mmCIF file of C-alpha atoms in Angstrom:
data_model
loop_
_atom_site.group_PDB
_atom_site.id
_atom_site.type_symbol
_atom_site.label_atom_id
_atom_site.label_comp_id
_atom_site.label_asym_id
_atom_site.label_seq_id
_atom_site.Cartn_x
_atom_site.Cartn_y
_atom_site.Cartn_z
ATOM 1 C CA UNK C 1 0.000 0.000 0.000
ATOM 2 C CA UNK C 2 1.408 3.170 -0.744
ATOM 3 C CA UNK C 3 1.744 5.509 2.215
ATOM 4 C CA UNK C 4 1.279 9.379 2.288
ATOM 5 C CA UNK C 5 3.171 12.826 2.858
ATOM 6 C CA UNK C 6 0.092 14.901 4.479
ATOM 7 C CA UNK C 7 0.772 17.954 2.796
ATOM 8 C CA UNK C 8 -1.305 21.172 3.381
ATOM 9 C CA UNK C 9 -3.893 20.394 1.003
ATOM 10 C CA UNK C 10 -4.173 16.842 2.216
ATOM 11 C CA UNK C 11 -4.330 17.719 6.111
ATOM 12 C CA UNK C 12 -6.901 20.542 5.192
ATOM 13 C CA UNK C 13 -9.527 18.083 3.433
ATOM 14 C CA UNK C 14 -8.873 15.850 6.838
ATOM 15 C CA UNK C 15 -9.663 18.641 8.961
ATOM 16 C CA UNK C 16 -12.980 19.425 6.517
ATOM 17 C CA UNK C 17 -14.120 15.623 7.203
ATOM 18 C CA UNK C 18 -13.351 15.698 10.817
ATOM 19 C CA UNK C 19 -15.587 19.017 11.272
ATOM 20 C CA UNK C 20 -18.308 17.600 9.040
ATOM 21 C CA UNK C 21 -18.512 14.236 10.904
ATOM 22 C CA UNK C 22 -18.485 16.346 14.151
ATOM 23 C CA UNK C 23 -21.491 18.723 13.204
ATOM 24 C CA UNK C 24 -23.176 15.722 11.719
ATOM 25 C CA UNK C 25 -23.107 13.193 14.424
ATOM 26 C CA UNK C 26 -20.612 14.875 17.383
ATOM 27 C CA UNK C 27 -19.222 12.124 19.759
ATOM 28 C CA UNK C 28 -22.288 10.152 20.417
ATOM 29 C CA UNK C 29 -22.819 8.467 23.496
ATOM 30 C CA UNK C 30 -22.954 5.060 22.513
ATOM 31 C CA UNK C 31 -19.693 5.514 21.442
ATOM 32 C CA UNK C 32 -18.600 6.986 24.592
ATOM 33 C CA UNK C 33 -19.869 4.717 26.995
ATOM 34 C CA UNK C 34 -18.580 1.852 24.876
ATOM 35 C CA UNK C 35 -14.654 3.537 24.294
ATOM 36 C CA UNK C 36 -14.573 6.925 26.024
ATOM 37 C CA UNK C 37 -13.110 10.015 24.264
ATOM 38 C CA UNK C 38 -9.677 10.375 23.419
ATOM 39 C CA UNK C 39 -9.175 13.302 25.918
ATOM 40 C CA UNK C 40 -10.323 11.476 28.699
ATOM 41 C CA UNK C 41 -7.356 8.971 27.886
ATOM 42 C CA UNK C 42 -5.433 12.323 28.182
ATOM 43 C CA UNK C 43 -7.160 12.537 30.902
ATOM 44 C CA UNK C 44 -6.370 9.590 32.931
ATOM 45 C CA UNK C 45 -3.040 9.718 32.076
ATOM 46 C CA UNK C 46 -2.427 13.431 33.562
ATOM 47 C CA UNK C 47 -4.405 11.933 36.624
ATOM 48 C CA UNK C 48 -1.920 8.526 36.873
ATOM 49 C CA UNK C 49 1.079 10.693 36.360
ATOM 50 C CA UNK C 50 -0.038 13.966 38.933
ATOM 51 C CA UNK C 51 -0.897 11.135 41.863
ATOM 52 C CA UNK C 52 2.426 9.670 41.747
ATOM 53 C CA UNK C 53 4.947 13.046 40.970
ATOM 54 C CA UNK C 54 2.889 15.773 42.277
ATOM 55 C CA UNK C 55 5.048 15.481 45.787
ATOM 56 C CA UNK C 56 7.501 16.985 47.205
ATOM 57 C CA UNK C 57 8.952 20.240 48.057
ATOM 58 C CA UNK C 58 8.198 22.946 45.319
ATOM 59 C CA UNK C 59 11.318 22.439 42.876
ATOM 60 C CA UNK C 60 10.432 18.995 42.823
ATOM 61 C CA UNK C 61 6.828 19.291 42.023
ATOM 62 C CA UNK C 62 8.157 21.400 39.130
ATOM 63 C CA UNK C 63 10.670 19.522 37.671
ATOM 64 C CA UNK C 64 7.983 16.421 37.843
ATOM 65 C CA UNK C 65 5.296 18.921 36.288
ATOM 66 C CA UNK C 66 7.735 19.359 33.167
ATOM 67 C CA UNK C 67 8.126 15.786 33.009
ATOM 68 C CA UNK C 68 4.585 15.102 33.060
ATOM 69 C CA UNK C 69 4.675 17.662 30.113
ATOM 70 C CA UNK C 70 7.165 15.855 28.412
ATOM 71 C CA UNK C 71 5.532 11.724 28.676
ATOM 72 C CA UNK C 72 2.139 13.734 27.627
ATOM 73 C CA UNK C 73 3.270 15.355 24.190
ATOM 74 C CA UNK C 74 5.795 12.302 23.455
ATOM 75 C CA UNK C 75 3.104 9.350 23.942
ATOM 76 C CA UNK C 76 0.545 11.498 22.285
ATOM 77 C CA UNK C 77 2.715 12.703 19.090
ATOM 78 C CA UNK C 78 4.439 9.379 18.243
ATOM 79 C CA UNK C 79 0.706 7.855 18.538
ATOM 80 C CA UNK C 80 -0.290 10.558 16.406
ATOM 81 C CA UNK C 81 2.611 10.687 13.984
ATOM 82 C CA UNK C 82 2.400 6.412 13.056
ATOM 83 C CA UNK C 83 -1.304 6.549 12.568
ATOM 84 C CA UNK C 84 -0.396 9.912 10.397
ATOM 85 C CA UNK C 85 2.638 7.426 8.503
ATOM 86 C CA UNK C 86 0.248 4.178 8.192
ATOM 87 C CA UNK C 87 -2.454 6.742 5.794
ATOM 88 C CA UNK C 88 -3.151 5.527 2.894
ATOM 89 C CA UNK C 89 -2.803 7.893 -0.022
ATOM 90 C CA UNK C 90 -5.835 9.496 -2.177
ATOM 91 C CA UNK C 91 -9.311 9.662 -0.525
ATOM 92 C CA UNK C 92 -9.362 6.870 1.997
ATOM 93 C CA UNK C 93 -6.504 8.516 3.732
ATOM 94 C CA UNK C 94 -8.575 12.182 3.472
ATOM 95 C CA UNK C 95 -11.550 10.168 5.268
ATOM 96 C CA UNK C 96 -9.303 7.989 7.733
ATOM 97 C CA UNK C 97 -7.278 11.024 8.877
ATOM 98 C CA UNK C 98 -10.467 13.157 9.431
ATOM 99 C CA UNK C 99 -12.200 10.324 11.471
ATOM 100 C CA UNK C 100 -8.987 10.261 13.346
ATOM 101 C CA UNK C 101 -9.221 14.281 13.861
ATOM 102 C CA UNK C 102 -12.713 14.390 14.541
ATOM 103 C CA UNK C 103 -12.420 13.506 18.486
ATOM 104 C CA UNK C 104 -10.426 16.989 18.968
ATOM 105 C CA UNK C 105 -12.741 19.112 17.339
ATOM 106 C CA UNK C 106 -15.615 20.162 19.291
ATOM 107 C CA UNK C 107 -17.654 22.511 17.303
ATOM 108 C CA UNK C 108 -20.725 20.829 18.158
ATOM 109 C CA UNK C 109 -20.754 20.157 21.700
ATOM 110 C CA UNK C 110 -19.817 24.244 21.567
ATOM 111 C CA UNK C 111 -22.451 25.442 20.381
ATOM 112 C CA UNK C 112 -25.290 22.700 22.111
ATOM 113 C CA UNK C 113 -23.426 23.750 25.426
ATOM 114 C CA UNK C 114 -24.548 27.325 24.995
ATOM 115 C CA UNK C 115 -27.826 26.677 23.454
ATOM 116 C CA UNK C 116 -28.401 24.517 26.238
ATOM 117 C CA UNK C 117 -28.052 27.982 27.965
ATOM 118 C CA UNK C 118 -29.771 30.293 26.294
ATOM 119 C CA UNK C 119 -33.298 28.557 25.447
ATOM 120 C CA UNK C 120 -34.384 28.525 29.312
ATOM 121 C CA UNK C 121 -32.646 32.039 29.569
ATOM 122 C CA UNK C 122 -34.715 33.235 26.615
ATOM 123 C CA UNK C 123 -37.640 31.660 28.208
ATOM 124 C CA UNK C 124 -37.255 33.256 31.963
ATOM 125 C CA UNK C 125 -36.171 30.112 33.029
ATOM 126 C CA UNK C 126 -33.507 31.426 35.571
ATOM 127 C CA UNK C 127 -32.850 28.057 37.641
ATOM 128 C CA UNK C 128 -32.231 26.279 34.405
ATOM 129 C CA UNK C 129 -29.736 28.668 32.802
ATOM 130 C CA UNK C 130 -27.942 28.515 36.355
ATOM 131 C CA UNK C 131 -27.492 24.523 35.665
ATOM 132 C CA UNK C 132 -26.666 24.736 31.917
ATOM 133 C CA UNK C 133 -24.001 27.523 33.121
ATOM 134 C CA UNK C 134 -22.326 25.435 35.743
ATOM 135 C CA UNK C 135 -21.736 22.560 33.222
ATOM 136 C CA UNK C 136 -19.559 25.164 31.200
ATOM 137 C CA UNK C 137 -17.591 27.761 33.167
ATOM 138 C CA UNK C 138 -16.088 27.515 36.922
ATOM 139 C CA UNK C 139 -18.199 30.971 38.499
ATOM 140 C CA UNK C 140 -20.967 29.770 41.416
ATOM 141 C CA UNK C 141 -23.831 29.620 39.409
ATOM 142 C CA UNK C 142 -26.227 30.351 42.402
ATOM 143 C CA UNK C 143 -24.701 34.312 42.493
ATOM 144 C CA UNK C 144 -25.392 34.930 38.824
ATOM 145 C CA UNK C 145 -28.352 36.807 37.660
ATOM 146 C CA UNK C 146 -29.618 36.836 34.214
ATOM 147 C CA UNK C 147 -26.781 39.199 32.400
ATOM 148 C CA UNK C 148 -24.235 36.600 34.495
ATOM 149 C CA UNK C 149 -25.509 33.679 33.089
ATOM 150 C CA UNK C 150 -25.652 35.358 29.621
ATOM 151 C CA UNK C 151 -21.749 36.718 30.536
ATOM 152 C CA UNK C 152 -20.519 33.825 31.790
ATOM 153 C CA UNK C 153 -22.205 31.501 28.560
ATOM 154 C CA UNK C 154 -20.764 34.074 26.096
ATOM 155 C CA UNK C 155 -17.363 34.601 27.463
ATOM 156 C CA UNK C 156 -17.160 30.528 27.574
ATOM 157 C CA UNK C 157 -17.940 30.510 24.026
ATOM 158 C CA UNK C 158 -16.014 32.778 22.969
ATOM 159 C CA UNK C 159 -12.879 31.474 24.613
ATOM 160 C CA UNK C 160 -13.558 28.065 23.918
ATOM 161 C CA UNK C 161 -14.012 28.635 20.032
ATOM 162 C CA UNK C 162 -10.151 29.371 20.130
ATOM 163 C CA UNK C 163 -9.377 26.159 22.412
ATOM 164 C CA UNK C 164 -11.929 23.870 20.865
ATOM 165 C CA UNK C 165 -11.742 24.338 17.441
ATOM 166 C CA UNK C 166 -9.512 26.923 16.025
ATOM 167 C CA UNK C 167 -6.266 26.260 17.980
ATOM 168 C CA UNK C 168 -6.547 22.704 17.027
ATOM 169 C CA UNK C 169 -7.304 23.021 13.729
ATOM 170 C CA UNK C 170 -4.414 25.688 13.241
ATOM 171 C CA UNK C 171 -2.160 23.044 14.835
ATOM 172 C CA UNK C 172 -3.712 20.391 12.742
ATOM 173 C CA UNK C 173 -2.773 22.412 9.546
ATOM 174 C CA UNK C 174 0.792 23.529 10.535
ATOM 175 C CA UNK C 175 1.955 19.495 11.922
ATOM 176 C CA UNK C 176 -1.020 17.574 10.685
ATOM 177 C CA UNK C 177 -2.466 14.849 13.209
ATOM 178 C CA UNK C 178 0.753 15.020 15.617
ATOM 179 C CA UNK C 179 0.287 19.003 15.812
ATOM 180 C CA UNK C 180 -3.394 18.996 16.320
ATOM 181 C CA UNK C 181 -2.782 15.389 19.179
ATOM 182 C CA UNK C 182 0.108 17.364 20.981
ATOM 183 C CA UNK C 183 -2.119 20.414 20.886
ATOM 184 C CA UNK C 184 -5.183 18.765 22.666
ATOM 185 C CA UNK C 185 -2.677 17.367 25.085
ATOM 186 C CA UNK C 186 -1.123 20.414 26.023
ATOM 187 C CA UNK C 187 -4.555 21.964 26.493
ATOM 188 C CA UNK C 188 -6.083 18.991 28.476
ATOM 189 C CA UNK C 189 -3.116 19.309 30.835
ATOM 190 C CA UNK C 190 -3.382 23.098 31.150
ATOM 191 C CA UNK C 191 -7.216 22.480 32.456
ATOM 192 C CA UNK C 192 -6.905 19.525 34.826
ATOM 193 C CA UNK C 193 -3.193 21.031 36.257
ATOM 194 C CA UNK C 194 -2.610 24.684 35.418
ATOM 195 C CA UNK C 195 -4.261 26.080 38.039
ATOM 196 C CA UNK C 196 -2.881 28.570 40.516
ATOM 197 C CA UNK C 197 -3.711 26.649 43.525
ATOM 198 C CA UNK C 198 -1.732 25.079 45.988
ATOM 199 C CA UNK C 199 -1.475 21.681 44.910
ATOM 200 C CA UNK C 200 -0.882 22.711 40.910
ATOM 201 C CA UNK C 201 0.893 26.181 40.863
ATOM 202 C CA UNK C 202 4.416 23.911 40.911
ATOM 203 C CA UNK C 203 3.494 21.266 39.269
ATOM 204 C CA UNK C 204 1.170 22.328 36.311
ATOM 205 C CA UNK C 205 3.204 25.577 35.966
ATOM 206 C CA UNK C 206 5.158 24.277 32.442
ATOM 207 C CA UNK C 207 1.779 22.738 31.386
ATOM 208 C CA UNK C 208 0.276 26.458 31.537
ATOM 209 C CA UNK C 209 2.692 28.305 30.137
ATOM 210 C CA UNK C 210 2.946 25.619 27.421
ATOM 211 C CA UNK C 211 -0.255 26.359 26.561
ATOM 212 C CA UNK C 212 -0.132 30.357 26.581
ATOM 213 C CA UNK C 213 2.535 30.125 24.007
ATOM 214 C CA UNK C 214 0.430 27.273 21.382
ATOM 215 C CA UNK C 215 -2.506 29.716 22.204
ATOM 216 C CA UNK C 216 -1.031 32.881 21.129
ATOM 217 C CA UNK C 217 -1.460 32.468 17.164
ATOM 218 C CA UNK C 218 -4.936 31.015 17.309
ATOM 219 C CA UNK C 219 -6.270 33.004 19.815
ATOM 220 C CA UNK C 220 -5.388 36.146 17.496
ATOM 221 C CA UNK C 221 -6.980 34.576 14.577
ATOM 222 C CA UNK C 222 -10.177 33.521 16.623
ATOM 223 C CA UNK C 223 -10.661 37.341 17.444
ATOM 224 C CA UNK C 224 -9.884 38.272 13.635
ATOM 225 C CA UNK C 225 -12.400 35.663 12.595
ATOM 226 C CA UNK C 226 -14.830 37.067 14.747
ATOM 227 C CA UNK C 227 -14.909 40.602 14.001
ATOM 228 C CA UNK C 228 -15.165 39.161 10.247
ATOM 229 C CA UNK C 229 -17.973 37.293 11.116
ATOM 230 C CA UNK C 230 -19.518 40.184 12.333
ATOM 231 C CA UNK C 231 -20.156 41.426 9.331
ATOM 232 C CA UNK C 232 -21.210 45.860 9.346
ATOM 233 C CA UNK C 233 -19.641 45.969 13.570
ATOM 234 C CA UNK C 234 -16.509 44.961 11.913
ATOM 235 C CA UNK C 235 -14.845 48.151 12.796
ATOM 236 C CA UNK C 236 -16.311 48.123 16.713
ATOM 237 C CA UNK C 237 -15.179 44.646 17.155
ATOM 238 C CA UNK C 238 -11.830 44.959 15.651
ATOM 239 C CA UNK C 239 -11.532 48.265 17.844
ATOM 240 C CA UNK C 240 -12.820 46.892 21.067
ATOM 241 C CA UNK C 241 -10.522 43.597 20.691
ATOM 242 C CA UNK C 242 -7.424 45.924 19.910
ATOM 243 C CA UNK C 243 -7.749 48.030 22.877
ATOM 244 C CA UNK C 244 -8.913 45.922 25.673
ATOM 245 C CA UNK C 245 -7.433 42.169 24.829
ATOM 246 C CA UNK C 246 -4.284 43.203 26.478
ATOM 247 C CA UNK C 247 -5.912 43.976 30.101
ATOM 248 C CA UNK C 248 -7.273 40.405 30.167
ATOM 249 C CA UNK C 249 -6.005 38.058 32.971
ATOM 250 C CA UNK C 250 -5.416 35.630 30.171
ATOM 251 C CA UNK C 251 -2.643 36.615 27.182
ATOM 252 C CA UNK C 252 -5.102 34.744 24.850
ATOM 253 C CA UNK C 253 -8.786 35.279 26.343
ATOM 254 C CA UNK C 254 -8.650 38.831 25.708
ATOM 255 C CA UNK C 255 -9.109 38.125 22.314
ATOM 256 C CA UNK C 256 -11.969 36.383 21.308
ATOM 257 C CA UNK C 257 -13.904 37.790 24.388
ATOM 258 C CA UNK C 258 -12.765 41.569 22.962
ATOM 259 C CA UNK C 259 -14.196 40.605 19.541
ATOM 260 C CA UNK C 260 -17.323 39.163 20.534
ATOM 261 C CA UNK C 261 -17.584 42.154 22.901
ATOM 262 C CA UNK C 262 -17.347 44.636 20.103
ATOM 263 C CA UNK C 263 -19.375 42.806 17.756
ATOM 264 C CA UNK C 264 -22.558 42.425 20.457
ATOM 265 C CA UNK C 265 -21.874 45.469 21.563
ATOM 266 C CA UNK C 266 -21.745 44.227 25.473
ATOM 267 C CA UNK C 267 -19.531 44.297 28.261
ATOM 268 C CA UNK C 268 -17.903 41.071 28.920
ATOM 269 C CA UNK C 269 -15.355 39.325 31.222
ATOM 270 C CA UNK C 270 -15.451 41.837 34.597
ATOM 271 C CA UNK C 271 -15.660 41.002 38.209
ATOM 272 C CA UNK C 272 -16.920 37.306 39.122
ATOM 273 C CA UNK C 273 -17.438 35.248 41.942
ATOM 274 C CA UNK C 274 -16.171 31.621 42.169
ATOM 275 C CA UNK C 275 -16.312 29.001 45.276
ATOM 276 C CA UNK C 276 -13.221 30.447 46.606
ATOM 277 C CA UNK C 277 -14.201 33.959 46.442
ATOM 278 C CA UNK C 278 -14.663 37.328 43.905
ATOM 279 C CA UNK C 279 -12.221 38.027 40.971
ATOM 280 C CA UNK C 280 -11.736 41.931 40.337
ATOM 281 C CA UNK C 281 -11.289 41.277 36.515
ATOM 282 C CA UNK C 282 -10.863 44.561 34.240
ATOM 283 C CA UNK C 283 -14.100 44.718 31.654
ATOM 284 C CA UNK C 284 -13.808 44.322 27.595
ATOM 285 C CA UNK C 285 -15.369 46.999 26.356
ATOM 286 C CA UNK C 286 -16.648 48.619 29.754
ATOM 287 C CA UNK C 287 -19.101 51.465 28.232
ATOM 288 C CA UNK C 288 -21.539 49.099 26.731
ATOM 289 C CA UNK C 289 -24.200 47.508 28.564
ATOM 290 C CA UNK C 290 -24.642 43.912 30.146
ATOM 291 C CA UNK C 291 -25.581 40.987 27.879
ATOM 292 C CA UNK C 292 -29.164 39.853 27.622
ATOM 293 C CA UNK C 293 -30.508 36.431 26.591
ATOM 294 C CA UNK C 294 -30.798 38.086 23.480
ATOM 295 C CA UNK C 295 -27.650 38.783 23.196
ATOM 296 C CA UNK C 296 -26.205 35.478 23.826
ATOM 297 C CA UNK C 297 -28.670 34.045 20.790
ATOM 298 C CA UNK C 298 -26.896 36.229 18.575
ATOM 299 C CA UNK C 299 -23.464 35.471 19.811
ATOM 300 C CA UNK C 300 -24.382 32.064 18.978
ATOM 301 C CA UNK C 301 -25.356 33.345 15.398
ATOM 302 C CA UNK C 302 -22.052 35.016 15.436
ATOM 303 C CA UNK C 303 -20.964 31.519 16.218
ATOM 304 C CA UNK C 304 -22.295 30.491 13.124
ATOM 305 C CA UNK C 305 -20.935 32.574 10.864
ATOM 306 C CA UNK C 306 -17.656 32.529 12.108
ATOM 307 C CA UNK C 307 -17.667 28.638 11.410
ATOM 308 C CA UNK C 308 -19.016 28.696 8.379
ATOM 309 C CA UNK C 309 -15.858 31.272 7.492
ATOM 310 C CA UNK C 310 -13.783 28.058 8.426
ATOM 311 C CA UNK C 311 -15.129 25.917 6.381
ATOM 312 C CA UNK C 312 -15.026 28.366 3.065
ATOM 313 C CA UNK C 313 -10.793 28.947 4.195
ATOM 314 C CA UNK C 314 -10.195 25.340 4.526
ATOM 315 C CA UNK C 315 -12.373 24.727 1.409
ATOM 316 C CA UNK C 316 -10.080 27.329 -0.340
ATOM 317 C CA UNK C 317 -7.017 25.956 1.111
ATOM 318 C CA UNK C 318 -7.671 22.296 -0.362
ATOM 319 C CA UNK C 319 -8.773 24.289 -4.075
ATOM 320 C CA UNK C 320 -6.076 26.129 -4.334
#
């Protein structure tokens, strides 16, 4: 059997397949209950390897944090890089490579998260909304009125556009299914031990710094793709983005959350309460007013269009 180069062309028709299988079907649960998802191998791994290292005195922990780095992207990118080598060439290897990217896309479960949100928001639903919240972001959903379940459901999906589907596809096109793997790992690690807490500030410390650098480039574009998407508040939400992005906590969240800011023509990211107590967090765009359920329908039309903008560039990419 002949066995393929993935060149740019190649990778991009596997990433078209792997988003089309993911909006079609997502990861259904049959198949989840019968193998699990891919990231929650990740997942168990981080978990094995952070019981075992994650002791010691604080130099320790972080040396065994950057090792737990290191097992993470080398398991997951020689994985990724023989199934990559054992492709066929010509369209089965298109449709087997996208079936292998399609667990680390999650365009789908992005946008029914939200929804999930904003129908008993939209309805006056309030207790709902709380619950559909707290499956998405960390905040105590029992403090959050309407505008901070619309806030909290908007910010999460505008962060999580750039972490869930455009950082891994942007990885996916620069290494092919090694860059988008090693990607995924990185960003699993960052979320389950790059916290700034006592047990994880040593030890998950490379993991989150890892992933502010692989974040920096897509995070960028996500915001750019966003203020495209928004079609005549181009200007505001390129503006907005370009002048508050930089007084987010996060070097990356600043982006997308500035965009979608800008485009809505909301407030977003702010103060916020969590279990262990209120965040003073500087506002993108701070003049405009508090989100609505309204709001948070279009930013999941927004949503849309900024997808569909994905799929005409990667379409492109594969033409020409």
């Amino acid at each position: 059997m002949k066995r393929v180069n993935a060149g740019a062309g190649m990778v991009a028709a596997m990433m078209l397949v792997a988003l089309a299988l993911d909006v079609a079907i997502g990861w259904p649960d049959a198949l989840y209950r019968r193998l699990g998802h891919p990231v929650t191998w990740m997942g168990a791994l981080i978990k094995w390897l952070d019981t075992r290292l994650n002791t010691g005195p604080r130099a320790a922990r972080l040396t065994k944090g950057a090792l737990t780095v290191l097992v993470l992207i080398t398991t997951t990118g020689l994985l990724a890089t023989a199934a990559q080598l054992l492709l066929p060439a010509g369209p089965w290897g298109i449709i087997l490579g996208g079936v292998l990217a399609w667990p680390f896309l999650a365009l789908r479960s992005m946008y029914d998260h939200v929804a999930a949100v904003a129908g008993p928001l939209n309805a006056g639903d309030l207790p709902a909304a709380r619950h559909a919240v707290s499956m998405i972001v960390g905040r105590d959903p029992a403090q959050l009125d309407t505008a901070g379940v619309a806030r909290a459901a908007t910010e999460s999906l505008a962060e999580n556009t750039s972490d869930g589907i455009i950082a891994p596809l942007f990885w996916g096109l620069v290494a092919g299914l090694p860059g988008l793997v090693i990607y995924k790992a990185i960003n699993t690690m960052d979320s389950m031990i790059g916290h700034r807490s006592e047990r994880f500030e040593a030890f998950g410390k490379v993991a989150a710094r890892l992933d502010d650098l692989v974040n920096l480039i897509p995070a960028r574009l996500t915001g750019a793709l966003f203020a495209l998407a928004s079609g005549s508040d181009l200007p505001r939400a390129w503006r907005v983005m370009r002048r508050d992005a930089g007084a987010h906590r996060s070097p990356n969240a600043g982006w997308p959350e500035g965009a979608m800011a800008g485009a809505l023509g909301i407030r977003l990211s702010g103060p916020r309460l969590y279990a262990e107590g209120r965040a003073e967090e500087p506002w993108m765009n701070a003049d405009a007013p508090d989100p609505t359920p309204q709001t948070l329908t279009a930013a999941l039309t927004l949503y849309r269009r900024a997808m569909a903008l994905v799929v005409l560039a990667l379409g492109l990419l594969i033409l020409f």
